[in-house]
């Protein structure tokens, strides 16, 4: 029943997301001792103007 | 002040969402004894490649 | 696969939470046409000093 | 390390979001005594049919 | 209707939280043009072993 | 900047959480090509009466 929510900047390929959910599920299973089927993952993509650190939009960085 | 966040695969009609917020609000009100106006609901839709169980994307199931 | 997160002020009994997940699950199932087993619900309780509307803590209201 | 998630109806300009993350970061820093770089902000936009109060979609209000 | 969720390490005083919701609400109101009453804030506190950056628990830092 | 939120039933040891954030961070880094320092993880623990599938509290299962 671990529920994992992952928020990241948009632009990853479908294949990267496929790897992401496989690898994160394995990481959870081996760390906290649960069954793979129990792990649910939600991915959310953010535009570069929807994330900020230090008060500055990711879009404006560098 | 219950705040409800609902995440589901995209594709439901506006009418289904209208029923969803009405019915979920009623369910909350009758279960935990609060006023309807106090219930806030956020709906988020996911693409089929943005949800996984058991390490497999919903898009790849079956 | 609907994932529902419910945030509410602490203090409800276990029986109220039991009713809450049963009733909200039914509300989701009948509204968006999915199987009951697909509905996951996370409940989170807040202290009265951890929720605010209009810039005022729930604890300080009235 | 404060992580802030802001959910609002879509339609704000990029400049409004720029101000939002700057002003919210400042508000957090001066309130809870942390470094600006520690503050992470995620913005999520909702369609008017994805938010409800009192069981009524924002889209259907008034 | 902006809904704000703030996650931070536990240990702030109630007065700091009071200032936090007041100041963040003001920051949101002046940035995105909404009424103060529309702003809802949820605070969640984390133990030092419940937050990590770079794969290291906050508790283990330095 | 991936921000990961993990919700699981309470009862894991601190060492399990230490492994969890290390392993999940590695899984994210190798899957979506980002720096380890960019990965933030929030862990939230749930009581057995705060999670449900199919309308039944985890506490009431079997």
Short mmCIF file of C-alpha atoms in Angstrom, two decimals:
data_model
loop_
_atom_site.label_atom_id
_atom_site.label_comp_id
_atom_site.label_asym_id
_atom_site.label_seq_id
_atom_site.Cartn_x
_atom_site.Cartn_y
_atom_site.Cartn_z
CA UNK A 1 0.00 0.00 0.00
CA UNK A 2 2.80 2.49 -0.35
CA UNK A 3 1.46 5.33 -2.49
CA UNK A 4 4.18 7.29 -4.26
CA UNK A 5 3.65 10.67 -5.91
CA UNK A 6 6.42 11.92 -8.19
CA UNK A 7 6.48 15.47 -9.46
CA UNK A 8 9.00 16.40 -12.17
CA UNK A 9 9.59 18.86 -14.97
CA UNK A 10 7.86 17.77 -18.18
CA UNK A 11 9.80 16.38 -21.10
CA UNK A 12 10.66 12.80 -20.19
CA UNK A 13 9.88 10.12 -22.77
CA UNK A 14 7.33 7.40 -22.17
CA UNK A 15 10.18 4.89 -21.98
CA UNK A 16 11.82 6.92 -19.19
CA UNK A 17 8.54 6.89 -17.26
CA UNK A 18 8.28 3.14 -17.81
CA UNK A 19 11.75 2.70 -16.31
CA UNK A 20 10.95 5.15 -13.53
CA UNK A 21 7.93 3.25 -12.21
CA UNK A 22 9.74 -0.09 -12.52
CA UNK A 23 12.86 1.10 -10.72
CA UNK A 24 11.09 3.09 -8.01
CA UNK A 25 8.77 0.16 -7.31
CA UNK A 26 11.76 -2.15 -6.91
CA UNK A 27 13.47 0.38 -4.65
CA UNK A 28 10.40 0.59 -2.40
CA UNK A 29 9.89 -3.17 -2.30
CA UNK A 30 13.45 -3.97 -1.31
CA UNK A 31 13.60 -1.15 1.24
CA UNK A 32 10.39 -1.57 3.20
CA UNK A 33 9.44 -5.16 2.56
CA UNK A 34 6.15 -5.12 0.71
CA UNK A 35 4.76 -6.78 -2.40
CA UNK A 36 5.29 -5.07 -5.77
CA UNK A 37 1.54 -5.10 -6.47
CA UNK A 38 1.03 -3.01 -3.35
CA UNK A 39 3.04 -0.09 -4.73
CA UNK A 40 1.01 2.60 -6.50
CA UNK A 41 2.77 5.44 -8.32
CA UNK A 42 1.34 8.71 -9.56
CA UNK A 43 3.50 10.82 -11.89
CA UNK A 44 2.79 14.52 -12.32
CA UNK A 45 4.61 16.71 -14.81
CA UNK A 46 5.29 20.37 -14.19
CA UNK A 47 5.94 23.15 -16.69
CA UNK A 48 9.18 25.05 -16.06
CA UNK A 49 7.12 27.99 -14.81
CA UNK A 50 5.44 25.81 -12.20
CA UNK A 51 8.41 24.97 -10.01
CA UNK A 52 10.59 27.26 -7.94
CA UNK A 53 13.48 27.10 -5.52
CA UNK A 54 14.69 30.14 -3.59
CA UNK A 55 11.79 32.19 -4.88
CA UNK A 56 12.88 31.87 -8.53
CA UNK A 57 10.97 29.98 -11.22
CA UNK A 58 12.83 27.00 -12.69
CA UNK A 59 12.24 28.67 -16.04
CA UNK A 60 14.27 31.71 -14.96
CA UNK A 61 17.21 29.80 -13.56
CA UNK A 62 20.64 30.46 -15.14
CA UNK B 1 -12.74 21.96 6.20
CA UNK B 2 -12.27 18.53 4.81
CA UNK B 3 -10.06 18.93 1.75
CA UNK B 4 -10.41 16.06 -0.72
CA UNK B 5 -7.98 15.40 -3.57
CA UNK B 6 -9.10 12.90 -6.22
CA UNK B 7 -6.68 11.56 -8.81
CA UNK B 8 -8.06 9.52 -11.69
CA UNK B 9 -7.33 8.50 -15.28
CA UNK B 10 -8.47 11.15 -17.75
CA UNK B 11 -11.53 10.65 -19.89
CA UNK B 12 -14.52 11.25 -17.64
CA UNK B 13 -17.17 13.67 -18.90
CA UNK B 14 -17.94 16.96 -17.23
CA UNK B 15 -21.26 15.50 -16.10
CA UNK B 16 -19.47 12.62 -14.40
CA UNK B 17 -17.26 15.10 -12.55
CA UNK B 18 -20.36 17.07 -11.56
CA UNK B 19 -21.87 13.92 -10.06
CA UNK B 20 -18.54 12.99 -8.48
CA UNK B 21 -18.18 16.18 -6.46
CA UNK B 22 -21.83 16.12 -5.44
CA UNK B 23 -21.77 12.49 -4.32
CA UNK B 24 -18.39 12.61 -2.61
CA UNK B 25 -19.41 15.78 -0.76
CA UNK B 26 -22.57 14.07 0.48
CA UNK B 27 -20.57 11.01 1.52
CA UNK B 28 -18.16 13.14 3.54
CA UNK B 29 -20.93 15.20 5.15
CA UNK B 30 -22.95 12.22 6.33
CA UNK B 31 -19.86 10.34 7.53
CA UNK B 32 -17.96 12.91 9.54
CA UNK B 33 -20.63 15.43 10.42
CA UNK B 34 -19.64 18.69 8.76
CA UNK B 35 -21.38 21.27 6.61
CA UNK B 36 -21.42 20.77 2.82
CA UNK B 37 -19.88 24.22 2.26
CA UNK B 38 -16.88 23.09 4.29
CA UNK B 39 -15.98 20.36 1.82
CA UNK B 40 -13.42 21.32 -0.85
CA UNK B 41 -12.61 18.93 -3.67
CA UNK B 42 -9.68 19.03 -6.09
CA UNK B 43 -9.84 16.70 -9.11
CA UNK B 44 -6.65 15.80 -10.98
CA UNK B 45 -6.59 13.76 -14.16
CA UNK B 46 -3.74 11.45 -15.07
CA UNK B 47 -2.68 10.19 -18.49
CA UNK B 48 -2.50 6.40 -18.73
CA UNK B 49 1.29 6.65 -18.72
CA UNK B 50 1.23 8.55 -15.42
CA UNK B 51 -0.13 5.86 -13.14
CA UNK B 52 1.39 2.52 -12.19
CA UNK B 53 0.70 -0.45 -9.95
CA UNK B 54 3.21 -3.23 -9.43
CA UNK B 55 5.82 -1.31 -11.38
CA UNK B 56 3.81 -1.38 -14.61
CA UNK B 57 2.27 1.67 -16.30
CA UNK B 58 -1.53 1.64 -16.50
CA UNK B 59 -1.04 2.12 -20.24
CA UNK B 60 0.82 -1.19 -20.48
CA UNK B 61 -1.67 -3.25 -18.50
CA UNK B 62 -3.33 -6.25 -20.21
CA UNK C 1 -7.27 3.47 -9.76
CA UNK C 2 -8.83 6.60 -8.36
CA UNK C 3 -6.62 7.69 -5.48
CA UNK C 4 -8.42 9.85 -2.93
CA UNK C 5 -6.67 11.91 -0.26
CA UNK C 6 -8.85 13.31 2.53
CA UNK C 7 -7.54 15.89 4.96
CA UNK C 8 -9.66 16.77 8.00
CA UNK C 9 -9.40 18.11 11.53
CA UNK C 10 -8.53 15.36 14.02
CA UNK C 11 -11.09 13.97 16.42
CA UNK C 12 -13.28 11.64 14.37
CA UNK C 13 -13.85 8.16 15.78
CA UNK C 14 -12.62 5.03 14.08
CA UNK C 15 -16.22 4.16 13.26
CA UNK C 16 -16.65 7.50 11.50
CA UNK C 17 -13.54 6.80 9.42
CA UNK C 18 -14.90 3.34 8.60
CA UNK C 19 -18.12 4.93 7.32
CA UNK C 20 -16.15 7.62 5.51
CA UNK C 21 -14.10 5.24 3.38
CA UNK C 22 -17.13 3.06 2.65
CA UNK C 23 -19.34 5.98 1.63
CA UNK C 24 -16.71 7.87 -0.34
CA UNK C 25 -15.75 4.69 -2.20
CA UNK C 26 -19.39 4.11 -3.14
CA UNK C 27 -19.71 7.73 -4.24
CA UNK C 28 -16.67 7.42 -6.50
CA UNK C 29 -17.75 4.07 -7.95
CA UNK C 30 -21.24 5.22 -8.88
CA UNK C 31 -20.02 8.55 -10.26
CA UNK C 32 -17.13 7.55 -12.50
CA UNK C 33 -17.80 3.90 -13.22
CA UNK C 34 -14.93 1.94 -11.73
CA UNK C 35 -14.59 -1.12 -9.51
CA UNK C 36 -14.64 -0.62 -5.72
CA UNK C 37 -11.29 -2.44 -5.36
CA UNK C 38 -9.73 0.20 -7.60
CA UNK C 39 -10.46 3.01 -5.14
CA UNK C 40 -7.65 3.82 -2.70
CA UNK C 41 -8.21 6.31 0.11
CA UNK C 42 -5.66 8.04 2.30
CA UNK C 43 -6.94 9.90 5.38
CA UNK C 44 -4.81 12.57 7.02
CA UNK C 45 -5.74 14.31 10.24
CA UNK C 46 -4.81 17.90 11.00
CA UNK C 47 -4.44 19.62 14.33
CA UNK C 48 -6.54 22.78 14.67
CA UNK C 49 -3.39 24.84 14.36
CA UNK C 50 -2.55 23.22 11.02
CA UNK C 51 -5.42 24.49 8.92
CA UNK C 52 -6.29 28.04 7.94
CA UNK C 53 -8.80 29.95 5.85
CA UNK C 54 -8.49 33.67 5.19
CA UNK C 55 -5.11 33.73 6.90
CA UNK C 56 -6.52 32.67 10.27
CA UNK C 57 -5.78 29.36 11.99
CA UNK C 58 -8.80 27.10 12.48
CA UNK C 59 -7.84 27.10 16.15
CA UNK C 60 -8.32 30.88 16.35
CA UNK C 61 -11.68 30.98 14.59
CA UNK C 62 -14.56 32.53 16.55
CA UNK D 1 13.19 22.31 3.33
CA UNK D 2 9.70 23.70 3.41
CA UNK D 3 7.92 22.24 0.39
CA UNK D 4 4.92 24.29 -0.71
CA UNK D 5 2.24 23.05 -3.10
CA UNK D 6 -0.15 25.65 -4.51
CA UNK D 7 -3.28 24.64 -6.38
CA UNK D 8 -5.23 27.35 -8.20
CA UNK D 9 -7.65 27.89 -11.08
CA UNK D 10 -5.79 28.25 -14.39
CA UNK D 11 -5.45 31.58 -16.10
CA UNK D 12 -2.76 33.47 -14.22
CA UNK D 13 0.03 35.01 -16.28
CA UNK D 14 3.63 33.91 -16.05
CA UNK D 15 4.43 37.21 -14.39
CA UNK D 16 1.82 36.56 -11.70
CA UNK D 17 3.39 33.16 -11.04
CA UNK D 18 6.81 34.80 -10.85
CA UNK D 19 5.51 37.19 -8.21
CA UNK D 20 3.69 34.37 -6.44
CA UNK D 21 6.78 32.23 -5.87
CA UNK D 22 8.84 35.25 -4.84
CA UNK D 23 6.27 36.55 -2.38
CA UNK D 24 5.34 33.18 -0.91
CA UNK D 25 9.01 32.29 -0.46
CA UNK D 26 9.57 35.56 1.40
CA UNK D 27 6.50 34.94 3.55
CA UNK D 28 7.75 31.47 4.51
CA UNK D 29 11.29 32.67 5.21
CA UNK D 30 10.24 35.49 7.52
CA UNK D 31 7.67 33.35 9.31
CA UNK D 32 9.52 30.16 10.11
CA UNK D 33 13.14 31.22 9.95
CA UNK D 34 14.73 29.28 7.10
CA UNK D 35 16.93 30.11 4.13
CA UNK D 36 15.25 31.15 0.87
CA UNK D 37 17.07 28.41 -1.05
CA UNK D 38 15.42 25.85 1.20
CA UNK D 39 11.94 26.77 0.00
CA UNK D 40 10.58 24.66 -2.88
CA UNK D 41 7.30 25.57 -4.52
CA UNK D 42 5.13 23.49 -6.83
CA UNK D 43 2.29 25.24 -8.67
CA UNK D 44 -0.61 23.24 -10.08
CA UNK D 45 -3.36 24.73 -12.19
CA UNK D 46 -6.91 23.45 -12.15
CA UNK D 47 -9.59 23.75 -14.79
CA UNK D 48 -12.84 25.29 -13.52
CA UNK D 49 -14.46 21.85 -13.65
CA UNK D 50 -11.77 20.41 -11.40
CA UNK D 51 -12.50 22.30 -8.20
CA UNK D 52 -15.60 22.23 -6.03
CA UNK D 53 -16.90 23.66 -2.79
CA UNK D 54 -20.16 22.55 -1.22
CA UNK D 55 -20.53 19.84 -3.83
CA UNK D 56 -20.74 22.31 -6.73
CA UNK D 57 -18.11 22.67 -9.47
CA UNK D 58 -16.38 26.06 -9.57
CA UNK D 59 -17.49 26.19 -13.19
CA UNK D 60 -21.15 26.04 -12.14
CA UNK D 61 -20.94 28.72 -9.45
CA UNK D 62 -23.28 31.69 -9.84
CA UNK E 1 -9.82 28.91 -4.08
CA UNK E 2 -6.08 28.62 -3.97
CA UNK E 3 -5.30 25.61 -1.79
CA UNK E 4 -1.81 25.72 -0.28
CA UNK E 5 -0.08 22.73 1.32
CA UNK E 6 3.05 23.45 3.35
CA UNK E 7 5.33 20.67 4.51
CA UNK E 8 8.10 21.50 6.99
CA UNK E 9 10.27 19.97 9.69
CA UNK E 10 8.49 19.89 13.04
CA UNK E 11 9.41 22.25 15.83
CA UNK E 12 7.89 25.59 14.95
CA UNK E 13 5.83 27.31 17.62
CA UNK E 14 2.14 27.95 17.30
CA UNK E 15 2.88 31.65 16.95
CA UNK E 16 5.19 30.95 14.01
CA UNK E 17 2.42 28.95 12.33
CA UNK E 18 0.00 31.82 13.00
CA UNK E 19 2.39 34.22 11.26
CA UNK E 20 3.00 31.72 8.48
CA UNK E 21 -0.65 31.39 7.44
CA UNK E 22 -1.17 35.14 7.71
CA UNK E 23 1.88 36.02 5.64
CA UNK E 24 1.46 33.30 3.03
CA UNK E 25 -2.21 34.24 2.58
CA UNK E 26 -1.23 37.87 2.03
CA UNK E 27 1.46 36.80 -0.44
CA UNK E 28 -1.02 34.75 -2.44
CA UNK E 29 -3.68 37.46 -2.41
CA UNK E 30 -1.39 40.20 -3.65
CA UNK E 31 0.21 37.96 -6.29
CA UNK E 32 -2.73 36.31 -8.00
CA UNK E 33 -5.59 38.63 -7.20
CA UNK E 34 -8.05 36.68 -5.09
CA UNK E 35 -9.92 37.25 -1.85
CA UNK E 36 -8.23 36.30 1.43
CA UNK E 37 -11.18 34.07 2.42
CA UNK E 38 -10.56 32.02 -0.71
CA UNK E 39 -7.10 30.95 0.46
CA UNK E 40 -6.96 27.61 2.31
CA UNK E 41 -3.73 26.45 3.92
CA UNK E 42 -2.81 23.00 5.17
CA UNK E 43 0.34 22.67 7.29
CA UNK E 44 2.05 19.30 7.67
CA UNK E 45 4.99 18.69 9.95
CA UNK E 46 7.70 16.15 9.20
CA UNK E 47 10.05 14.39 11.56
CA UNK E 48 13.73 14.79 10.65
CA UNK E 49 13.77 11.18 9.47
CA UNK E 50 10.92 11.87 7.06
CA UNK E 51 12.61 14.27 4.68
CA UNK E 52 15.55 13.68 2.38
CA UNK E 53 17.58 15.48 -0.26
CA UNK E 54 20.21 13.72 -2.35
CA UNK E 55 19.22 10.38 -0.88
CA UNK E 56 20.20 11.38 2.67
CA UNK E 57 17.75 11.81 5.56
CA UNK E 58 17.57 15.34 6.96
CA UNK E 59 18.35 13.74 10.32
CA UNK E 60 21.70 12.48 8.99
CA UNK E 61 22.81 15.74 7.42
CA UNK E 62 26.13 17.15 8.66
CA UNK F 1 13.82 18.87 -8.91
CA UNK F 2 11.85 15.70 -8.78
CA UNK F 3 9.78 15.88 -5.60
CA UNK F 4 8.72 12.48 -4.32
CA UNK F 5 6.02 11.91 -1.70
CA UNK F 6 5.79 8.44 -0.18
CA UNK F 7 2.84 7.41 1.97
CA UNK F 8 3.03 4.10 3.84
CA UNK F 9 1.67 2.32 6.89
CA UNK F 10 3.61 3.21 10.02
CA UNK F 11 6.02 0.80 11.64
CA UNK F 12 9.15 0.84 9.50
CA UNK F 13 12.45 1.33 11.31
CA UNK F 14 14.62 4.37 10.85
CA UNK F 15 17.14 2.19 9.02
CA UNK F 16 14.46 1.08 6.56
CA UNK F 17 13.61 4.72 5.88
CA UNK F 18 17.31 5.45 5.38
CA UNK F 19 17.50 2.69 2.77
CA UNK F 20 14.23 3.82 1.23
CA UNK F 21 15.37 7.37 0.48
CA UNK F 22 18.75 6.16 -0.79
CA UNK F 23 17.27 3.52 -3.07
CA UNK F 24 14.39 5.62 -4.38
CA UNK F 25 16.76 8.50 -5.08
CA UNK F 26 19.03 6.19 -7.08
CA UNK F 27 16.04 4.80 -8.95
CA UNK F 28 14.88 8.29 -9.92
CA UNK F 29 18.36 9.45 -10.91
CA UNK F 30 19.06 6.51 -13.21
CA UNK F 31 15.58 6.61 -14.74
CA UNK F 32 15.08 10.25 -15.60
CA UNK F 33 18.61 11.58 -15.73
CA UNK F 34 18.93 14.16 -12.98
CA UNK F 35 21.40 14.88 -10.19
CA UNK F 36 20.92 13.12 -6.84
CA UNK F 37 20.90 16.45 -4.99
CA UNK F 38 17.88 17.47 -7.05
CA UNK F 39 15.73 14.67 -5.63
CA UNK F 40 13.60 15.61 -2.61
CA UNK F 41 11.67 12.96 -0.73
CA UNK F 42 8.87 13.39 1.79
CA UNK F 43 7.81 10.33 3.79
CA UNK F 44 4.39 10.22 5.46
CA UNK F 45 3.27 7.43 7.73
CA UNK F 46 -0.34 6.33 8.00
CA UNK F 47 -2.09 4.53 10.84
CA UNK F 48 -3.85 1.33 9.77
CA UNK F 49 -7.17 3.10 10.15
CA UNK F 50 -6.09 5.83 7.71
CA UNK F 51 -5.77 3.80 4.54
CA UNK F 52 -8.45 1.93 2.61
CA UNK F 53 -8.87 -0.08 -0.56
CA UNK F 54 -12.27 -1.19 -1.83
CA UNK F 55 -13.99 0.83 0.87
CA UNK F 56 -12.44 -1.20 3.70
CA UNK F 57 -9.94 0.15 6.23
CA UNK F 58 -6.51 -1.51 6.10
CA UNK F 59 -7.04 -2.20 9.80
CA UNK F 60 -10.12 -4.31 9.02
CA UNK F 61 -8.53 -6.38 6.28
CA UNK F 62 -8.53 -10.17 6.80
#
